[in-house]
Amino acid sequence: MKLSEVKQILPTLENVEFQLENGAFVPEHFHVTEVGMITKNFIDCGGVIRSEKVVNFQLWNADDFEHRLKPNKLLNIIKLSEDKLGIEDFDIEVEYQSDTIGKYDLEFNGKTFILKSKTTACLAQDACGITSEKEKKNLIELGVNQNNSCTPNSGCC
């Protein structure tokens, strides 16, 4: 989800809610402790130089159980970040603490922002010898040759 999408959604909400894919909600007293832009410059295992930019939201839980971040307040934080840091309209990556700092993609289900788990992947599979996965087929999709098939009690199986 891009930053511009979040900015369009926030004015339509009464509350800002984040939910993990497993159904658990981020406690409603969370804080957005950071809004920023992260630039990652790197070389993949195939030697290709790459650059990636994301807008970063960091969520944090404190012991102030009465805290509630309203949509307009988050929108103001985003606008301030755009003005002061020159943040552009990139995809959003959310950092949220569990056992360690987790990084999540962001989606919206019509009511709640969903933290979608991210995975790693090789960006240069052709250069590092990883073979592509075979196409999976259901047995039912395979054609059955009636002349070569067994029938119950025929002794062929």
JSON list of C-alpha atoms in Angstrom, two decimals:
[
{"chain": "A", "resi": 1, "resn": "MET", "atom": "CA", "xyz": [0.00, 0.00, 0.00]},
{"chain": "A", "resi": 2, "resn": "LYS", "atom": "CA", "xyz": [1.32, 3.41, -0.94]},
{"chain": "A", "resi": 3, "resn": "LEU", "atom": "CA", "xyz": [1.40, 6.43, 1.34]},
{"chain": "A", "resi": 4, "resn": "SER", "atom": "CA", "xyz": [-1.16, 8.26, -0.83]},
{"chain": "A", "resi": 5, "resn": "GLU", "atom": "CA", "xyz": [-3.65, 5.44, -0.22]},
{"chain": "A", "resi": 6, "resn": "VAL", "atom": "CA", "xyz": [-3.28, 5.73, 3.56]},
{"chain": "A", "resi": 7, "resn": "LYS", "atom": "CA", "xyz": [-3.79, 9.49, 3.29]},
{"chain": "A", "resi": 8, "resn": "GLN", "atom": "CA", "xyz": [-7.04, 8.92, 1.38]},
{"chain": "A", "resi": 9, "resn": "ILE", "atom": "CA", "xyz": [-8.31, 6.30, 3.86]},
{"chain": "A", "resi": 10, "resn": "LEU", "atom": "CA", "xyz": [-7.56, 8.10, 7.15]},
{"chain": "A", "resi": 11, "resn": "PRO", "atom": "CA", "xyz": [-10.21, 10.87, 6.79]},
{"chain": "A", "resi": 12, "resn": "THR", "atom": "CA", "xyz": [-12.90, 8.18, 6.38]},
{"chain": "A", "resi": 13, "resn": "LEU", "atom": "CA", "xyz": [-12.08, 6.42, 9.68]},
{"chain": "A", "resi": 14, "resn": "GLU", "atom": "CA", "xyz": [-13.22, 7.05, 13.25]},
{"chain": "A", "resi": 15, "resn": "ASN", "atom": "CA", "xyz": [-10.28, 5.08, 14.71]},
{"chain": "A", "resi": 16, "resn": "VAL", "atom": "CA", "xyz": [-6.93, 3.83, 13.48]},
{"chain": "A", "resi": 17, "resn": "GLU", "atom": "CA", "xyz": [-6.65, 0.08, 13.95]},
{"chain": "A", "resi": 18, "resn": "PHE", "atom": "CA", "xyz": [-3.86, -2.30, 12.96]},
{"chain": "A", "resi": 19, "resn": "GLN", "atom": "CA", "xyz": [-4.31, -6.06, 12.85]},
{"chain": "A", "resi": 20, "resn": "LEU", "atom": "CA", "xyz": [-1.85, -8.88, 12.26]},
{"chain": "A", "resi": 21, "resn": "GLU", "atom": "CA", "xyz": [-2.59, -11.60, 9.71]},
{"chain": "A", "resi": 22, "resn": "ASN", "atom": "CA", "xyz": [-3.26, -14.08, 12.52]},
{"chain": "A", "resi": 23, "resn": "GLY", "atom": "CA", "xyz": [-6.23, -11.95, 13.63]},
{"chain": "A", "resi": 24, "resn": "ALA", "atom": "CA", "xyz": [-4.56, -10.38, 16.69]},
{"chain": "A", "resi": 25, "resn": "PHE", "atom": "CA", "xyz": [-4.94, -6.64, 16.98]},
{"chain": "A", "resi": 26, "resn": "VAL", "atom": "CA", "xyz": [-2.19, -4.21, 17.80]},
{"chain": "A", "resi": 27, "resn": "PRO", "atom": "CA", "xyz": [-3.34, -2.84, 21.20]},
{"chain": "A", "resi": 28, "resn": "GLU", "atom": "CA", "xyz": [-5.48, 0.24, 20.71]},
{"chain": "A", "resi": 29, "resn": "HIS", "atom": "CA", "xyz": [-3.14, 2.34, 22.88]},
{"chain": "A", "resi": 30, "resn": "PHE", "atom": "CA", "xyz": [-0.24, 2.02, 20.37]},
{"chain": "A", "resi": 31, "resn": "HIS", "atom": "CA", "xyz": [1.89, 4.98, 19.32]},
{"chain": "A", "resi": 32, "resn": "VAL", "atom": "CA", "xyz": [3.33, 5.73, 15.89]},
{"chain": "A", "resi": 33, "resn": "THR", "atom": "CA", "xyz": [6.83, 6.59, 17.07]},
{"chain": "A", "resi": 34, "resn": "GLU", "atom": "CA", "xyz": [8.35, 7.11, 13.63]},
{"chain": "A", "resi": 35, "resn": "VAL", "atom": "CA", "xyz": [7.28, 8.07, 10.14]},
{"chain": "A", "resi": 36, "resn": "GLY", "atom": "CA", "xyz": [10.21, 8.22, 7.78]},
{"chain": "A", "resi": 37, "resn": "MET", "atom": "CA", "xyz": [11.69, 7.15, 4.50]},
{"chain": "A", "resi": 38, "resn": "ILE", "atom": "CA", "xyz": [14.20, 4.33, 4.35]},
{"chain": "A", "resi": 39, "resn": "THR", "atom": "CA", "xyz": [16.58, 4.04, 1.41]},
{"chain": "A", "resi": 40, "resn": "LYS", "atom": "CA", "xyz": [18.38, 0.73, 1.01]},
{"chain": "A", "resi": 41, "resn": "ASN", "atom": "CA", "xyz": [21.28, 0.51, -1.44]},
{"chain": "A", "resi": 42, "resn": "PHE", "atom": "CA", "xyz": [22.64, -2.99, -1.91]},
{"chain": "A", "resi": 43, "resn": "ILE", "atom": "CA", "xyz": [24.19, -5.54, -4.24]},
{"chain": "A", "resi": 44, "resn": "ASP", "atom": "CA", "xyz": [22.32, -8.79, -4.77]},
{"chain": "A", "resi": 45, "resn": "CYS", "atom": "CA", "xyz": [24.08, -12.18, -4.95]},
{"chain": "A", "resi": 46, "resn": "GLY", "atom": "CA", "xyz": [24.27, -11.83, -8.74]},
{"chain": "A", "resi": 47, "resn": "GLY", "atom": "CA", "xyz": [26.28, -8.62, -8.47]},
{"chain": "A", "resi": 48, "resn": "VAL", "atom": "CA", "xyz": [23.46, -6.28, -9.52]},
{"chain": "A", "resi": 49, "resn": "ILE", "atom": "CA", "xyz": [23.37, -2.95, -7.68]},
{"chain": "A", "resi": 50, "resn": "ARG", "atom": "CA", "xyz": [19.88, -2.17, -6.44]},
{"chain": "A", "resi": 51, "resn": "SER", "atom": "CA", "xyz": [18.09, 0.60, -4.57]},
{"chain": "A", "resi": 52, "resn": "GLU", "atom": "CA", "xyz": [14.84, 0.36, -2.65]},
{"chain": "A", "resi": 53, "resn": "LYS", "atom": "CA", "xyz": [12.84, 3.12, -0.94]},
{"chain": "A", "resi": 54, "resn": "VAL", "atom": "CA", "xyz": [9.94, 2.65, 1.47]},
{"chain": "A", "resi": 55, "resn": "VAL", "atom": "CA", "xyz": [7.98, 4.87, 3.81]},
{"chain": "A", "resi": 56, "resn": "ASN", "atom": "CA", "xyz": [8.39, 3.51, 7.33]},
{"chain": "A", "resi": 57, "resn": "PHE", "atom": "CA", "xyz": [5.83, 3.56, 10.15]},
{"chain": "A", "resi": 58, "resn": "GLN", "atom": "CA", "xyz": [7.01, 2.28, 13.52]},
{"chain": "A", "resi": 59, "resn": "LEU", "atom": "CA", "xyz": [4.32, 1.14, 15.97]},
{"chain": "A", "resi": 60, "resn": "TRP", "atom": "CA", "xyz": [5.04, 0.94, 19.69]},
{"chain": "A", "resi": 61, "resn": "ASN", "atom": "CA", "xyz": [3.04, -0.03, 22.76]},
{"chain": "A", "resi": 62, "resn": "ALA", "atom": "CA", "xyz": [3.52, 1.91, 25.96]},
{"chain": "A", "resi": 63, "resn": "ASP", "atom": "CA", "xyz": [1.90, 1.58, 29.35]},
{"chain": "A", "resi": 64, "resn": "ASP", "atom": "CA", "xyz": [-0.34, 4.60, 28.82]},
{"chain": "A", "resi": 65, "resn": "PHE", "atom": "CA", "xyz": [-3.49, 2.59, 28.27]},
{"chain": "A", "resi": 66, "resn": "GLU", "atom": "CA", "xyz": [-5.64, 5.70, 27.71]},
{"chain": "A", "resi": 67, "resn": "HIS", "atom": "CA", "xyz": [-3.69, 6.76, 24.59]},
{"chain": "A", "resi": 68, "resn": "ARG", "atom": "CA", "xyz": [-5.63, 6.60, 21.30]},
{"chain": "A", "resi": 69, "resn": "LEU", "atom": "CA", "xyz": [-4.21, 7.80, 18.00]},
{"chain": "A", "resi": 70, "resn": "LYS", "atom": "CA", "xyz": [-6.95, 9.41, 15.95]},
{"chain": "A", "resi": 71, "resn": "PRO", "atom": "CA", "xyz": [-6.89, 9.36, 12.14]},
{"chain": "A", "resi": 72, "resn": "ASN", "atom": "CA", "xyz": [-6.48, 13.14, 11.85]},
{"chain": "A", "resi": 73, "resn": "LYS", "atom": "CA", "xyz": [-3.47, 13.09, 14.20]},
{"chain": "A", "resi": 74, "resn": "LEU", "atom": "CA", "xyz": [-1.76, 10.38, 12.11]},
{"chain": "A", "resi": 75, "resn": "LEU", "atom": "CA", "xyz": [-2.55, 12.34, 8.94]},
{"chain": "A", "resi": 76, "resn": "ASN", "atom": "CA", "xyz": [-0.89, 15.43, 10.49]},
{"chain": "A", "resi": 77, "resn": "ILE", "atom": "CA", "xyz": [2.20, 13.37, 11.42]},
{"chain": "A", "resi": 78, "resn": "ILE", "atom": "CA", "xyz": [2.39, 12.10, 7.82]},
{"chain": "A", "resi": 79, "resn": "LYS", "atom": "CA", "xyz": [2.05, 15.61, 6.38]},
{"chain": "A", "resi": 80, "resn": "LEU", "atom": "CA", "xyz": [4.74, 16.94, 8.72]},
{"chain": "A", "resi": 81, "resn": "SER", "atom": "CA", "xyz": [7.04, 14.10, 7.66]},
{"chain": "A", "resi": 82, "resn": "GLU", "atom": "CA", "xyz": [6.42, 14.86, 4.00]},
{"chain": "A", "resi": 83, "resn": "ASP", "atom": "CA", "xyz": [7.17, 18.56, 4.53]},
{"chain": "A", "resi": 84, "resn": "LYS", "atom": "CA", "xyz": [10.25, 18.19, 6.76]},
{"chain": "A", "resi": 85, "resn": "LEU", "atom": "CA", "xyz": [11.79, 15.00, 5.32]},
{"chain": "A", "resi": 86, "resn": "GLY", "atom": "CA", "xyz": [10.70, 15.20, 1.68]},
{"chain": "A", "resi": 87, "resn": "ILE", "atom": "CA", "xyz": [8.93, 11.84, 1.91]},
{"chain": "A", "resi": 88, "resn": "GLU", "atom": "CA", "xyz": [7.48, 10.73, -1.42]},
{"chain": "A", "resi": 89, "resn": "ASP", "atom": "CA", "xyz": [4.67, 8.36, -2.34]},
{"chain": "A", "resi": 90, "resn": "PHE", "atom": "CA", "xyz": [6.34, 4.98, -1.80]},
{"chain": "A", "resi": 91, "resn": "ASP", "atom": "CA", "xyz": [5.07, 1.68, -0.44]},
{"chain": "A", "resi": 92, "resn": "ILE", "atom": "CA", "xyz": [4.70, 1.55, 3.32]},
{"chain": "A", "resi": 93, "resn": "GLU", "atom": "CA", "xyz": [6.64, -0.81, 5.54]},
{"chain": "A", "resi": 94, "resn": "VAL", "atom": "CA", "xyz": [5.48, -1.11, 9.15]},
{"chain": "A", "resi": 95, "resn": "GLU", "atom": "CA", "xyz": [7.82, -2.04, 11.99]},
{"chain": "A", "resi": 96, "resn": "TYR", "atom": "CA", "xyz": [6.13, -3.65, 14.98]},
{"chain": "A", "resi": 97, "resn": "GLN", "atom": "CA", "xyz": [7.61, -5.34, 18.03]},
{"chain": "A", "resi": 98, "resn": "SER", "atom": "CA", "xyz": [6.89, -9.00, 18.70]},
{"chain": "A", "resi": 99, "resn": "ASP", "atom": "CA", "xyz": [9.75, -11.33, 19.65]},
{"chain": "A", "resi": 100, "resn": "THR", "atom": "CA", "xyz": [11.95, -8.99, 17.64]},
{"chain": "A", "resi": 101, "resn": "ILE", "atom": "CA", "xyz": [11.22, -6.04, 15.39]},
{"chain": "A", "resi": 102, "resn": "GLY", "atom": "CA", "xyz": [9.02, -7.38, 12.61]},
{"chain": "A", "resi": 103, "resn": "LYS", "atom": "CA", "xyz": [8.67, -5.72, 9.23]},
{"chain": "A", "resi": 104, "resn": "TYR", "atom": "CA", "xyz": [5.29, -5.86, 7.52]},
{"chain": "A", "resi": 105, "resn": "ASP", "atom": "CA", "xyz": [3.63, -4.73, 4.33]},
{"chain": "A", "resi": 106, "resn": "LEU", "atom": "CA", "xyz": [0.38, -2.84, 4.78]},
{"chain": "A", "resi": 107, "resn": "GLU", "atom": "CA", "xyz": [-3.09, -3.54, 3.38]},
{"chain": "A", "resi": 108, "resn": "PHE", "atom": "CA", "xyz": [-6.57, -2.26, 4.24]},
{"chain": "A", "resi": 109, "resn": "ASN", "atom": "CA", "xyz": [-9.68, -4.45, 4.56]},
{"chain": "A", "resi": 110, "resn": "GLY", "atom": "CA", "xyz": [-12.25, -1.65, 4.54]},
{"chain": "A", "resi": 111, "resn": "LYS", "atom": "CA", "xyz": [-12.08, -1.06, 8.31]},
{"chain": "A", "resi": 112, "resn": "THR", "atom": "CA", "xyz": [-8.65, -2.05, 9.60]},
{"chain": "A", "resi": 113, "resn": "PHE", "atom": "CA", "xyz": [-5.07, -1.77, 8.41]},
{"chain": "A", "resi": 114, "resn": "ILE", "atom": "CA", "xyz": [-3.62, -5.28, 8.06]},
{"chain": "A", "resi": 115, "resn": "LEU", "atom": "CA", "xyz": [0.05, -5.99, 8.77]},
{"chain": "A", "resi": 116, "resn": "LYS", "atom": "CA", "xyz": [1.05, -8.51, 6.10]},
{"chain": "A", "resi": 117, "resn": "SER", "atom": "CA", "xyz": [4.07, -10.69, 6.81]},
{"chain": "A", "resi": 118, "resn": "LYS", "atom": "CA", "xyz": [7.06, -10.14, 4.56]},
{"chain": "A", "resi": 119, "resn": "THR", "atom": "CA", "xyz": [9.42, -12.84, 3.33]},
{"chain": "A", "resi": 120, "resn": "THR", "atom": "CA", "xyz": [12.91, -12.87, 1.93]},
{"chain": "A", "resi": 121, "resn": "ALA", "atom": "CA", "xyz": [13.69, -13.95, -1.62]},
{"chain": "A", "resi": 122, "resn": "CYS", "atom": "CA", "xyz": [16.65, -14.22, -3.93]},
{"chain": "A", "resi": 123, "resn": "LEU", "atom": "CA", "xyz": [16.60, -11.38, -6.45]},
{"chain": "A", "resi": 124, "resn": "ALA", "atom": "CA", "xyz": [19.13, -13.04, -8.76]},
{"chain": "A", "resi": 125, "resn": "GLN", "atom": "CA", "xyz": [17.92, -16.63, -9.01]},
{"chain": "A", "resi": 126, "resn": "ASP", "atom": "CA", "xyz": [19.34, -17.00, -12.51]},
{"chain": "A", "resi": 127, "resn": "ALA", "atom": "CA", "xyz": [22.82, -16.08, -11.20]},
{"chain": "A", "resi": 128, "resn": "CYS", "atom": "CA", "xyz": [23.03, -18.27, -8.12]},
{"chain": "A", "resi": 129, "resn": "GLY", "atom": "CA", "xyz": [21.97, -21.65, -9.45]},
{"chain": "A", "resi": 130, "resn": "ILE", "atom": "CA", "xyz": [18.55, -21.95, -7.88]},
{"chain": "A", "resi": 131, "resn": "THR", "atom": "CA", "xyz": [16.27, -23.99, -10.09]},
{"chain": "A", "resi": 132, "resn": "SER", "atom": "CA", "xyz": [12.70, -22.89, -10.47]},
{"chain": "A", "resi": 133, "resn": "GLU", "atom": "CA", "xyz": [10.07, -24.89, -8.69]},
{"chain": "A", "resi": 134, "resn": "LYS", "atom": "CA", "xyz": [8.25, -27.51, -10.74]},
{"chain": "A", "resi": 135, "resn": "GLU", "atom": "CA", "xyz": [4.69, -26.73, -11.70]},
{"chain": "A", "resi": 136, "resn": "LYS", "atom": "CA", "xyz": [2.27, -28.40, -9.30]},
{"chain": "A", "resi": 137, "resn": "LYS", "atom": "CA", "xyz": [-0.75, -30.19, -10.70]},
{"chain": "A", "resi": 138, "resn": "ASN", "atom": "CA", "xyz": [-3.66, -31.88, -9.04]},
{"chain": "A", "resi": 139, "resn": "LEU", "atom": "CA", "xyz": [-3.97, -35.55, -9.90]},
{"chain": "A", "resi": 140, "resn": "ILE", "atom": "CA", "xyz": [-7.57, -35.00, -10.96]},
{"chain": "A", "resi": 141, "resn": "GLU", "atom": "CA", "xyz": [-6.31, -32.62, -13.68]},
{"chain": "A", "resi": 142, "resn": "LEU", "atom": "CA", "xyz": [-4.14, -35.31, -15.26]},
{"chain": "A", "resi": 143, "resn": "GLY", "atom": "CA", "xyz": [-5.85, -37.10, -18.11]},
{"chain": "A", "resi": 144, "resn": "VAL", "atom": "CA", "xyz": [-6.57, -40.76, -17.53]},
{"chain": "A", "resi": 145, "resn": "ASN", "atom": "CA", "xyz": [-6.13, -43.14, -20.44]},
{"chain": "A", "resi": 146, "resn": "GLN", "atom": "CA", "xyz": [-9.03, -45.54, -20.07]},
{"chain": "A", "resi": 147, "resn": "ASN", "atom": "CA", "xyz": [-7.13, -48.29, -21.96]},
{"chain": "A", "resi": 148, "resn": "ASN", "atom": "CA", "xyz": [-4.30, -48.30, -19.40]},
{"chain": "A", "resi": 149, "resn": "SER", "atom": "CA", "xyz": [-6.31, -47.87, -16.24]},
{"chain": "A", "resi": 150, "resn": "CYS", "atom": "CA", "xyz": [-6.98, -50.49, -13.62]},
{"chain": "A", "resi": 151, "resn": "THR", "atom": "CA", "xyz": [-10.41, -51.52, -12.54]},
{"chain": "A", "resi": 152, "resn": "PRO", "atom": "CA", "xyz": [-11.31, -52.80, -9.09]},
{"chain": "A", "resi": 153, "resn": "ASN", "atom": "CA", "xyz": [-10.49, -56.49, -8.61]},
{"chain": "A", "resi": 154, "resn": "SER", "atom": "CA", "xyz": [-8.60, -56.67, -11.95]},
{"chain": "A", "resi": 155, "resn": "GLY", "atom": "CA", "xyz": [-5.32, -57.64, -10.26]},
{"chain": "A", "resi": 156, "resn": "CYS", "atom": "CA", "xyz": [-3.33, -54.91, -12.02]},
{"chain": "A", "resi": 157, "resn": "CYS", "atom": "CA", "xyz": [-2.72, -52.80, -8.92]}
]
